[in-house]
Coordinates of C-alpha atoms in Angstrom, one line a residue:
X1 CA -5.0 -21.5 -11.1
X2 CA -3.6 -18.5 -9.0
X3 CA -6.6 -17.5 -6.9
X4 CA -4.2 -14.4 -5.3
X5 CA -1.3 -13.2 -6.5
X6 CA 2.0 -15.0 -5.2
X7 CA 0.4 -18.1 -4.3
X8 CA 2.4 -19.9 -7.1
X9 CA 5.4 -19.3 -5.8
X10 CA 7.5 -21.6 -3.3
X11 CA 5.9 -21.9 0.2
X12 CA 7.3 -24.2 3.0
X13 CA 4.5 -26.6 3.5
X14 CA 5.1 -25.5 7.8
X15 CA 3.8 -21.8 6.2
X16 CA 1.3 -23.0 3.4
X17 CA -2.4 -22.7 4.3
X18 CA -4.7 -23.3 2.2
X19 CA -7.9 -20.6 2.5
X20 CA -10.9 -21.5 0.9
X21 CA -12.0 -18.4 -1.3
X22 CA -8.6 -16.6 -1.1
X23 CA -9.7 -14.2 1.8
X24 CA -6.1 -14.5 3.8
X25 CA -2.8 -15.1 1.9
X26 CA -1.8 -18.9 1.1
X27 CA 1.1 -18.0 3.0
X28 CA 1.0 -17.5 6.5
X29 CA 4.0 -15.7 6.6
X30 CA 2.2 -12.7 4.6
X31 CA -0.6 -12.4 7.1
X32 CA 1.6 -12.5 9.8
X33 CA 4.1 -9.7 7.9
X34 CA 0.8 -7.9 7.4
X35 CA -0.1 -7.4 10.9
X36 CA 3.4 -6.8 12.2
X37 CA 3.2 -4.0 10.0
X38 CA -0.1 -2.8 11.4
X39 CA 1.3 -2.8 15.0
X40 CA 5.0 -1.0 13.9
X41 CA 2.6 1.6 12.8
X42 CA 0.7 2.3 16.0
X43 CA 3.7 1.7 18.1
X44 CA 5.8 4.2 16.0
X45 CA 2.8 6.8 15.4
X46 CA 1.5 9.1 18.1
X47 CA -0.9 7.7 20.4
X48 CA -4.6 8.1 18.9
X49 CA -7.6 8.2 21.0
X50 CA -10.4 6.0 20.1
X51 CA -12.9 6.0 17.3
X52 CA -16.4 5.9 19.4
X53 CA -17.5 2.9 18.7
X54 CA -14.3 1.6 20.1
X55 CA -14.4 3.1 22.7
X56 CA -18.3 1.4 23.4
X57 CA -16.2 -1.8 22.6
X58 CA -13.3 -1.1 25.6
X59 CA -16.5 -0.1 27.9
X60 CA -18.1 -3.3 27.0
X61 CA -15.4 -5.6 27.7
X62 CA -14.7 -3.9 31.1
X63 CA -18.3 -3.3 32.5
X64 CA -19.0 -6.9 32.2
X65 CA -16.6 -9.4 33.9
X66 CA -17.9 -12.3 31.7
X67 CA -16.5 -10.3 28.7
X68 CA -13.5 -9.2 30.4
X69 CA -12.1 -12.5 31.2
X70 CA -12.9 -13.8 28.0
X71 CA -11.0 -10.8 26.2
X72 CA -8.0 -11.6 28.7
X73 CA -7.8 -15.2 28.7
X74 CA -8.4 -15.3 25.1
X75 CA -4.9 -14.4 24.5
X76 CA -3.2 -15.7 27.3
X77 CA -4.9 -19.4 25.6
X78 CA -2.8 -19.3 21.9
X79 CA -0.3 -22.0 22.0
X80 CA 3.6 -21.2 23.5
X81 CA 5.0 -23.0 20.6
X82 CA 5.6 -23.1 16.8
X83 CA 4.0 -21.8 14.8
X84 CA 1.9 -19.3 16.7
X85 CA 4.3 -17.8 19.7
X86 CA 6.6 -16.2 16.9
X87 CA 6.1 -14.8 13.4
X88 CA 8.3 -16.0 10.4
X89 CA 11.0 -13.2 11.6
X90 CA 10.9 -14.4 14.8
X91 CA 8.3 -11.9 16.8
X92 CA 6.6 -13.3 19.0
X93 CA 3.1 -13.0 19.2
X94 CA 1.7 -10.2 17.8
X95 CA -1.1 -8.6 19.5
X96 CA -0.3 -8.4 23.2
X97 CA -4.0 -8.2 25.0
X98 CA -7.5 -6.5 23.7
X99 CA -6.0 -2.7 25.0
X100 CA -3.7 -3.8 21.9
X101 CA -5.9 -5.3 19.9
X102 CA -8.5 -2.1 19.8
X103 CA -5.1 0.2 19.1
X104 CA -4.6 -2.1 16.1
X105 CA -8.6 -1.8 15.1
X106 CA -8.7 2.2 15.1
X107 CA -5.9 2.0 13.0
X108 CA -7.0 -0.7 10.5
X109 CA -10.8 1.1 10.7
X110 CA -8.8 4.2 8.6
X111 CA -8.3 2.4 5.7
X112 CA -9.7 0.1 2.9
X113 CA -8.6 -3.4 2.4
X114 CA -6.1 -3.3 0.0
X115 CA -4.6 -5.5 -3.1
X116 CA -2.8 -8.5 -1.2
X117 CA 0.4 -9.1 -3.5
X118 CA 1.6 -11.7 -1.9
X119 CA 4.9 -12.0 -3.3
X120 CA 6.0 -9.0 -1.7
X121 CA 4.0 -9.3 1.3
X122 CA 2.0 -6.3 1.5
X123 CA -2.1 -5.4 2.2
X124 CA -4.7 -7.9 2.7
X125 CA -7.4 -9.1 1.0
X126 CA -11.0 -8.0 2.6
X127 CA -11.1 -9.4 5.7
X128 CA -8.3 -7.1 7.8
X129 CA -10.8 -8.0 11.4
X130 CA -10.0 -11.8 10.8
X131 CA -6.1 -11.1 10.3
X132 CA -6.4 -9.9 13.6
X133 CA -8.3 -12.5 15.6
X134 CA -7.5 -15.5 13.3
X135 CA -5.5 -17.2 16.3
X136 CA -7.8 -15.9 19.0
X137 CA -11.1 -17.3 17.5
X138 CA -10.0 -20.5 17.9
X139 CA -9.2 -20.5 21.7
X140 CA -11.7 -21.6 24.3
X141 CA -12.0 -18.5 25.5
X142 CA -12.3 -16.6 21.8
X143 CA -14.8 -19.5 21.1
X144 CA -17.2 -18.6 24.1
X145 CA -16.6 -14.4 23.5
X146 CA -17.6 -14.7 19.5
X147 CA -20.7 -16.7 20.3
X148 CA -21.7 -14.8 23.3
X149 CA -24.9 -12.2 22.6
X150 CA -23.6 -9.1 23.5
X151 CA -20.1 -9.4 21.8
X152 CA -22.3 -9.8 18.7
X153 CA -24.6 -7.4 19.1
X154 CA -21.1 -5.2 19.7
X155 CA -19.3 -6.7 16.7
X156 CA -22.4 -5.7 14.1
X157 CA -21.9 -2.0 15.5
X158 CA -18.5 -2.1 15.2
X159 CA -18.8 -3.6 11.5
X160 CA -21.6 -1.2 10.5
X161 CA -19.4 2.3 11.4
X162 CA -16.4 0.5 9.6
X163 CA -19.3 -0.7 6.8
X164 CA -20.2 3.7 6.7
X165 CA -16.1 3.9 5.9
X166 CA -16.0 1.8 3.5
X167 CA -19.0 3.5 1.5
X168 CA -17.0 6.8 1.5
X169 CA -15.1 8.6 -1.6
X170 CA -11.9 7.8 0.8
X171 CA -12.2 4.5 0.6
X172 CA -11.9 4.5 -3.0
X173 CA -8.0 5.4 -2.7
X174 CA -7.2 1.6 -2.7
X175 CA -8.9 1.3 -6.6
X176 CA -5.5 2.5 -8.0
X177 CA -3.0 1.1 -10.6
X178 CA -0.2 1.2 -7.5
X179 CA 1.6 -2.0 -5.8
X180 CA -1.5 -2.0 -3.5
X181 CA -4.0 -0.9 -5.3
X182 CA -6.9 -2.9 -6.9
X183 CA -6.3 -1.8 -10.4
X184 CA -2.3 -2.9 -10.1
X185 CA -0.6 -5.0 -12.9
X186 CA -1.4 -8.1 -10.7
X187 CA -4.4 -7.2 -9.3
X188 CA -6.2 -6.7 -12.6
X189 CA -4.6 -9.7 -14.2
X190 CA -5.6 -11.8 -11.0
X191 CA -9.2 -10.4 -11.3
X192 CA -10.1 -11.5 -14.5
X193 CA -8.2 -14.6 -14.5
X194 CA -10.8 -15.6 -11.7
X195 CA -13.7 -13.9 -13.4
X196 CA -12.2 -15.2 -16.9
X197 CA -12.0 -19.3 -16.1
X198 CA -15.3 -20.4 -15.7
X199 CA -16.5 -19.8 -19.4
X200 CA -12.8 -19.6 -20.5
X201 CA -13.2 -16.2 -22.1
X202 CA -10.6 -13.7 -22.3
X203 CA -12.6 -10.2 -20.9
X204 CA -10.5 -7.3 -19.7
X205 CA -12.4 -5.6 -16.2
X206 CA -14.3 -3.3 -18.4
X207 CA -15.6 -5.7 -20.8
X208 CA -16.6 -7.7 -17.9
X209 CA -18.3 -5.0 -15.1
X210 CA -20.2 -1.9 -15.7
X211 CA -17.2 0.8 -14.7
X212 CA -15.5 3.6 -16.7
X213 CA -12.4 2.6 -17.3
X214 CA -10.7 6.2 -18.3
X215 CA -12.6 7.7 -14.7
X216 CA -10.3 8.1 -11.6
X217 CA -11.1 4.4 -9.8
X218 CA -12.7 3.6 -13.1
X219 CA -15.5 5.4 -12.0
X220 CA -16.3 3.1 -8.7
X221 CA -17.3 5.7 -6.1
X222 CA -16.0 4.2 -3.1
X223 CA -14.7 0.4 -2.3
X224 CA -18.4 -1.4 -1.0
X225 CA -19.5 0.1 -4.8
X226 CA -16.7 -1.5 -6.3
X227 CA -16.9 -4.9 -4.3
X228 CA -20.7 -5.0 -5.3
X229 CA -19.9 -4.2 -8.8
X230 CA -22.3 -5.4 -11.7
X231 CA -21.8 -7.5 -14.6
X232 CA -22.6 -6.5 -17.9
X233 CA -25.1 -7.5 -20.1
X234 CA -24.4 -11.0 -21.6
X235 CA -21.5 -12.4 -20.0
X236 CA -23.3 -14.7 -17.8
X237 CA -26.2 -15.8 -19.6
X238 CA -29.0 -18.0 -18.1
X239 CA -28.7 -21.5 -18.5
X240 CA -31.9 -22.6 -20.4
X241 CA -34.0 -19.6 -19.6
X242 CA -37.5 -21.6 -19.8
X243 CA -36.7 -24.8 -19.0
X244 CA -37.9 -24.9 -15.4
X245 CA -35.8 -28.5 -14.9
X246 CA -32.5 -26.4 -15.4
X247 CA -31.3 -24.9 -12.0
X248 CA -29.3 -21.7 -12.2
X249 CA -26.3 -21.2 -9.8
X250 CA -27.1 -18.5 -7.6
X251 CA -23.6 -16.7 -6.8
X252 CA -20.2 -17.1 -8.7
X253 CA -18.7 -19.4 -6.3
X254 CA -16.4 -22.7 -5.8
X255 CA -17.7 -26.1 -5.2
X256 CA -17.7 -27.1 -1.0
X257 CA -20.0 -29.4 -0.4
X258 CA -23.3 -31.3 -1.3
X259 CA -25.0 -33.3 1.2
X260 CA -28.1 -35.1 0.7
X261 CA -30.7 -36.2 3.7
X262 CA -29.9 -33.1 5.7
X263 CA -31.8 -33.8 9.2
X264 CA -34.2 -31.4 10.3
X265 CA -31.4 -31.0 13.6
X266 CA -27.8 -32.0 13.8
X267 CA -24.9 -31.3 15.7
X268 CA -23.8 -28.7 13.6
X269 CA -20.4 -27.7 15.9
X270 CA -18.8 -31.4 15.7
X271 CA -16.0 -32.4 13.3
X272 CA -18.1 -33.3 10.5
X273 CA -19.9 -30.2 10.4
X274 CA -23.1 -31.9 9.7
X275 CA -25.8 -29.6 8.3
X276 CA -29.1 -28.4 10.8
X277 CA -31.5 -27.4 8.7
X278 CA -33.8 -26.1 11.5
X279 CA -30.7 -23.4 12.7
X280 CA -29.8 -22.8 8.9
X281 CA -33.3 -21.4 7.9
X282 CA -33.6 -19.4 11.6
X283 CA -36.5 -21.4 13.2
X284 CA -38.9 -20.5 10.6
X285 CA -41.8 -22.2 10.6
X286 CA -41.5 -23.5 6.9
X287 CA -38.4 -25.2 7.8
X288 CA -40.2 -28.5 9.1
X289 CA -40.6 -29.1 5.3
X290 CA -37.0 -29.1 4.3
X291 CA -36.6 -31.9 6.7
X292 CA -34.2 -34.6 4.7
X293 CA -33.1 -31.8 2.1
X294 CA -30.5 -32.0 -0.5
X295 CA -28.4 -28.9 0.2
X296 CA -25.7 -27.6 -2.8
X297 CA -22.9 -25.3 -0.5
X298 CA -20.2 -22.9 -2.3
X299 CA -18.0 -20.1 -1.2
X300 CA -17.2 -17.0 -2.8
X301 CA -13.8 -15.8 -4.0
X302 CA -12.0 -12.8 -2.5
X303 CA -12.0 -11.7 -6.3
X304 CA -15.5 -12.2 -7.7
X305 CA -18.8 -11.0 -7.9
X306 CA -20.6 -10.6 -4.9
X307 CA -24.4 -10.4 -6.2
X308 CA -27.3 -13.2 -5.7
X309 CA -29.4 -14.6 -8.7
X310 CA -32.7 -16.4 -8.6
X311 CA -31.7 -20.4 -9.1
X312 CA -34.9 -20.8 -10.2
X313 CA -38.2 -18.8 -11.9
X314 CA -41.3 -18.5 -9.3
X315 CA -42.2 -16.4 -6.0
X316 CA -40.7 -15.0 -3.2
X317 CA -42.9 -16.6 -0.2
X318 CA -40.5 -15.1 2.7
X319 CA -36.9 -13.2 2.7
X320 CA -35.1 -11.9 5.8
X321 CA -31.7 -11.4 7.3
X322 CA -30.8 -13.5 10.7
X323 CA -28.4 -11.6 13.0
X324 CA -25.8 -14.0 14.2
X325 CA -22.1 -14.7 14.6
X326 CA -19.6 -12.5 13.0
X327 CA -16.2 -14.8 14.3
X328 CA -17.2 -17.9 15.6
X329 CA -15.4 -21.0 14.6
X330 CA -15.6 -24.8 16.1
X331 CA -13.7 -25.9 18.5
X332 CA -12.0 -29.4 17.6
X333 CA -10.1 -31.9 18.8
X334 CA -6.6 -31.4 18.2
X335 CA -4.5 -33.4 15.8
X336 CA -0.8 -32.6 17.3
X337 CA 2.0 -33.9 19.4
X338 CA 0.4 -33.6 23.0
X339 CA -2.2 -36.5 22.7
X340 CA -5.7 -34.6 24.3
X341 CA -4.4 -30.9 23.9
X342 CA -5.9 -28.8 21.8
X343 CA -4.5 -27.3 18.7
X344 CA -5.4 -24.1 16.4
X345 CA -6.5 -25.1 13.2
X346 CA -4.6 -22.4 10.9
X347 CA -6.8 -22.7 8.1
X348 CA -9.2 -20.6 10.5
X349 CA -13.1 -20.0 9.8
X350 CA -12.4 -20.9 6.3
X351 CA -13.0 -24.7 7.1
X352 CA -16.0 -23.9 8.8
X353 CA -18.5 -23.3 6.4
X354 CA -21.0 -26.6 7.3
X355 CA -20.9 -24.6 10.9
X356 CA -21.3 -20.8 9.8
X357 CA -24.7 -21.6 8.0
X358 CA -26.2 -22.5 12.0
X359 CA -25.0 -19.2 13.3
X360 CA -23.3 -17.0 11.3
X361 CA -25.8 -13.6 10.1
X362 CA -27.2 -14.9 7.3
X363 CA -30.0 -14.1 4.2
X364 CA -32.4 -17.0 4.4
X365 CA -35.1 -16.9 1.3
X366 CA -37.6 -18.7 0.5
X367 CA -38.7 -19.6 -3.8
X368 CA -42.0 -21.0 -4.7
X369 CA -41.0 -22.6 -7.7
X370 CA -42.9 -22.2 -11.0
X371 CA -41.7 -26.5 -11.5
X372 CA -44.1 -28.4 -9.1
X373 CA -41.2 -31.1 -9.5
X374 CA -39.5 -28.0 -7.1
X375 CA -42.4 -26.2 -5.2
X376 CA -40.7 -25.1 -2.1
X377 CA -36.7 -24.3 -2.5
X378 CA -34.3 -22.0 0.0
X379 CA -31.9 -19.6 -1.2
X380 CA -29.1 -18.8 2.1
X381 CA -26.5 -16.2 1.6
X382 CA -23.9 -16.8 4.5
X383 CA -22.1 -13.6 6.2
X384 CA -18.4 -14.2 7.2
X385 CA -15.9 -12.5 9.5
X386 CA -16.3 -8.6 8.1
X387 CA -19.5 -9.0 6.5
X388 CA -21.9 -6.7 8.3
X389 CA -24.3 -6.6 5.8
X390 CA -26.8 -9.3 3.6
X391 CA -28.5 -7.3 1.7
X392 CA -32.0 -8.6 0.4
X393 CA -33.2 -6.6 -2.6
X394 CA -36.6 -8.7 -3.7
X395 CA -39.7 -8.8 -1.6
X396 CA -42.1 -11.4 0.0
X397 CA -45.2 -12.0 -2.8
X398 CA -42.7 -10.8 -5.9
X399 CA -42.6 -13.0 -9.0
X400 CA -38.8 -13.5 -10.2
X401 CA -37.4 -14.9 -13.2
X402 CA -34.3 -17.4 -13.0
X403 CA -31.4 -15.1 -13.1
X404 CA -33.1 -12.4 -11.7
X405 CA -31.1 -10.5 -8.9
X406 CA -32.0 -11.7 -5.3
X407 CA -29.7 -9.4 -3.4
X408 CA -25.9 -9.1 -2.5
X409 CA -23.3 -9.3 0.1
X410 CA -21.3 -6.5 1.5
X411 CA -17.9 -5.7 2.6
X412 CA -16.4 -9.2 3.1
X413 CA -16.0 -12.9 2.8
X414 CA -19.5 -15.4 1.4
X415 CA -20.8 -18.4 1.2
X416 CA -24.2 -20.0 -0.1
X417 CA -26.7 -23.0 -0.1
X418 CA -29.3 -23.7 -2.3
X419 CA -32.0 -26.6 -0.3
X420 CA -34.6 -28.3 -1.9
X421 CA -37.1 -30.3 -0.2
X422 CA -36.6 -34.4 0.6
X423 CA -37.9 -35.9 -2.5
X424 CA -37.0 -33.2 -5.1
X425 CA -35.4 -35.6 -7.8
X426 CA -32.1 -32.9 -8.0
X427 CA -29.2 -34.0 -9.5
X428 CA -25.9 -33.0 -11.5
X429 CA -24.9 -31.1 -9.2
X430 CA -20.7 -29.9 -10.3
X431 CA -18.7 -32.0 -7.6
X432 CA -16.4 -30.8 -5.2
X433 CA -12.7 -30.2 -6.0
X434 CA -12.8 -28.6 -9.2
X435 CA -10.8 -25.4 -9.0
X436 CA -12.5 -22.5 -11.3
X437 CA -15.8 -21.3 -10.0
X438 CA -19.3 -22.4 -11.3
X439 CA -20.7 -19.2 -12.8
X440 CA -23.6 -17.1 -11.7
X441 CA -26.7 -18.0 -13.8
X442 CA -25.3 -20.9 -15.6
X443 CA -26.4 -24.4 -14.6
X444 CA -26.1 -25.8 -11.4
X445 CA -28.4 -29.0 -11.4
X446 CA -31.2 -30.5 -12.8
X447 CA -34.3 -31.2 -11.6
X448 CA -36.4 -34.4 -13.1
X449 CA -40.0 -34.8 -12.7

């Protein structure tokens, strides 16, 4: 199943990455085409002073000599050989230093992600920020600037003005039938192939999402409205709307994981990725009780829907957002030919998802379930890389129905984990591996008494 357009076609396995939820090309060669074309344009175009909050992000990095070295050494740390010292056409490395790097950022903040059609090697999908530090992140120096404080606290300003962009009538140029435009030959058919597999319908986009298709960006007002479009009525139904044994999925979303026993603490940044259910649900104090939880984890496609439904029927006890990481990835050993050193994992944040639900911003909320076979259950909606905002759109003491709307991401690459408390007899769970996503509101697992 093509999960971006051009992934089918030939890729040299020393170019093919595989990205879980389609956020950066398959091909490596694309992302690195992308962003040499990014830096031709502000090398070519007249020199352009800073957006503001740029220009808090240059005073940051050198008004603070922690930040400075990181944002130096940083680059100076990506591996001087293949495949990251030179692009495909034989460039070497991109970005040069963070002077650079913000250059790149004021140009990339005047636009909307566009359509990625990758056989032609042009746009990217949704996440332009990670294109640009995918390398960097993974450095020791990127690892200790991404987790420190004040980067963060940075980062979510930086996100939020790019966030107030991407909520503006201009930002509905890329929702266009043009090569990289949304609503291209490829992008639609790519769209609904995604949207179309897991009930194995045949909709079009407007049979599918509440839009106009004969309005100008069939009728979205700006890209965050069409990225948190809506379904229509009926197209996901409710698996077994009273039976309270039947757990709804929560977001459209591919398999990752499910782990069962999940301690209370773990070492969340080693290889294994081992869940911490303590750092997951933000210290709150009703996380003692999920200690030994069963925890169901999926990721959301760069082409689905983006909104949250209510697993199961019951009330909302506690719902918040946690401010966290916005790039951090683990540092692992490396795997390659100099015995101790340490490589860049190119398949980037996307293989962290077991360590972005400890510290990446987050919605954390918790369901009193109407089943006392349930009682206590957690909803977490996981921010990555350019998503600035989780937005929670139910309150704390509010009865829900399963399949009621719980809230929605913004702006950028998701994932999600359902946890239910150590002796909740949950089962049939779909496993990991299978390609089409599980749909929103259909059945996700069963719960015996």
């Amino acid at each position: 199943m093509v999960h971006q357009y051009g992934d089918e076609h030939d890729i040299p396995d020393e170019h093919h990455i595989h990205k879980h939820g389609a956020w950066l090309p398959a091909d490596h060669r694309i992302q690195h085409e992308w962003l040499r074309a990014q830096i031709e344009h502000v090398e070519k175009a007249e020199k352009k002073e800073l957006i503001p909050v740029l220009k808090d992000f240059k005073r940051l990095i050198e008004g603070n000599s922690r930040i400075y070295m990181y944002f130096n050494q940083m680059w100076e740390e990506i591996p001087m050989k293949k495949p990251y010292i030179k692009d495909p056409t034989g460039t070497k490395r991109q970005i040069r230093d963070y002077r650079h790097m913000l250059a790149v950022l004021n140009h990339v903040f005047t636009q909307a992600p566009q359509w990625t059609d990758a056989a032609f090697g042009v746009g990217m999908v949704g996440v332009p920020m990670v294109g640009i530090f995918d390398y960097v992140m993974a450095t020791p120096s990127g690892h200790a600037a991404f987790l420190d404080p004040e980067v963060n606290r940075m980062l979510k300003k930086v996100l939020n003005e790019w966030g107030k962009f991407l909520k503006s009538p201009k930002s509905a140029e890329v929702l266009a039938p043009h090569r990289q435009g949304w609503f291209s030959e490829h992008g639609r058919k790519d769209l609904m192939e995604v949207a179309n597999a897991p009930l194995k319908t045949s909709h079009r986009f407007e049979d599918m999402y509440i839009c106009d298709a004969t309005a100008k960006h069939y009728g979205f007002t700006s890209w965050d409205d069409f990225f948190t479009r809506q379904l229509r009525e009926g197209v996901r139904p409710v698996a077994s709307p009273e039976d309270d044994g039947i757990v709804a999925n929560a977001c459209e979303s591919k398999v990752y994981n499910v782990a069962r026993h999940a301690r209370l603490r773990d070492r969340f940044w080693i290889k294994g990725q081992p869940y911490s259910v303590l750092d997951m649900l933000g210290h709150d104090p009703l996380a003692a009780q999920f200690d030994g939880a069963t925890i169901y984890q999926a990721f959301l496609s760069a082409l689905s829907y983006h909104r949250w439904h209510a697993p199961v029927s019951g009330r909302i006890v506690r719902a918040f957002v946690k401010d966290g990481t916005y790039f951090s990835e683990p540092l692992f050993e490396g795997q390659g030919a100099d015995a101790g050193a340490l490589d860049i994992d190119k398949r980037g944040i996307s293989v962290a998802q077991g360590y972005l639900t400890a510290l990446a911003t987050r919605a954390v909320i918790f369901i009193q379930a109407n089943n006392p076979a349930i009682g206590l259950m957690a909803f977490i909606g996981v921010g990555m890389d350019e998503v600035s905002t989780c937005e929670i759109t139910v309150q704390q003491g509010q009865e829900i129905r399963k399949g009621d709307q719980l809230g929605m991401f913004h702006f950028g690459g998701s994932s999600h984990c359902l946890l239910f408390r150590d002796g909740v007899k949950v089962d049939g769970f779909p496993s990991p591996g299978r390609e089409e996503n599980v749909p929103v509101r259909g059945q996700v697992a069963v719960v015996k008494p």
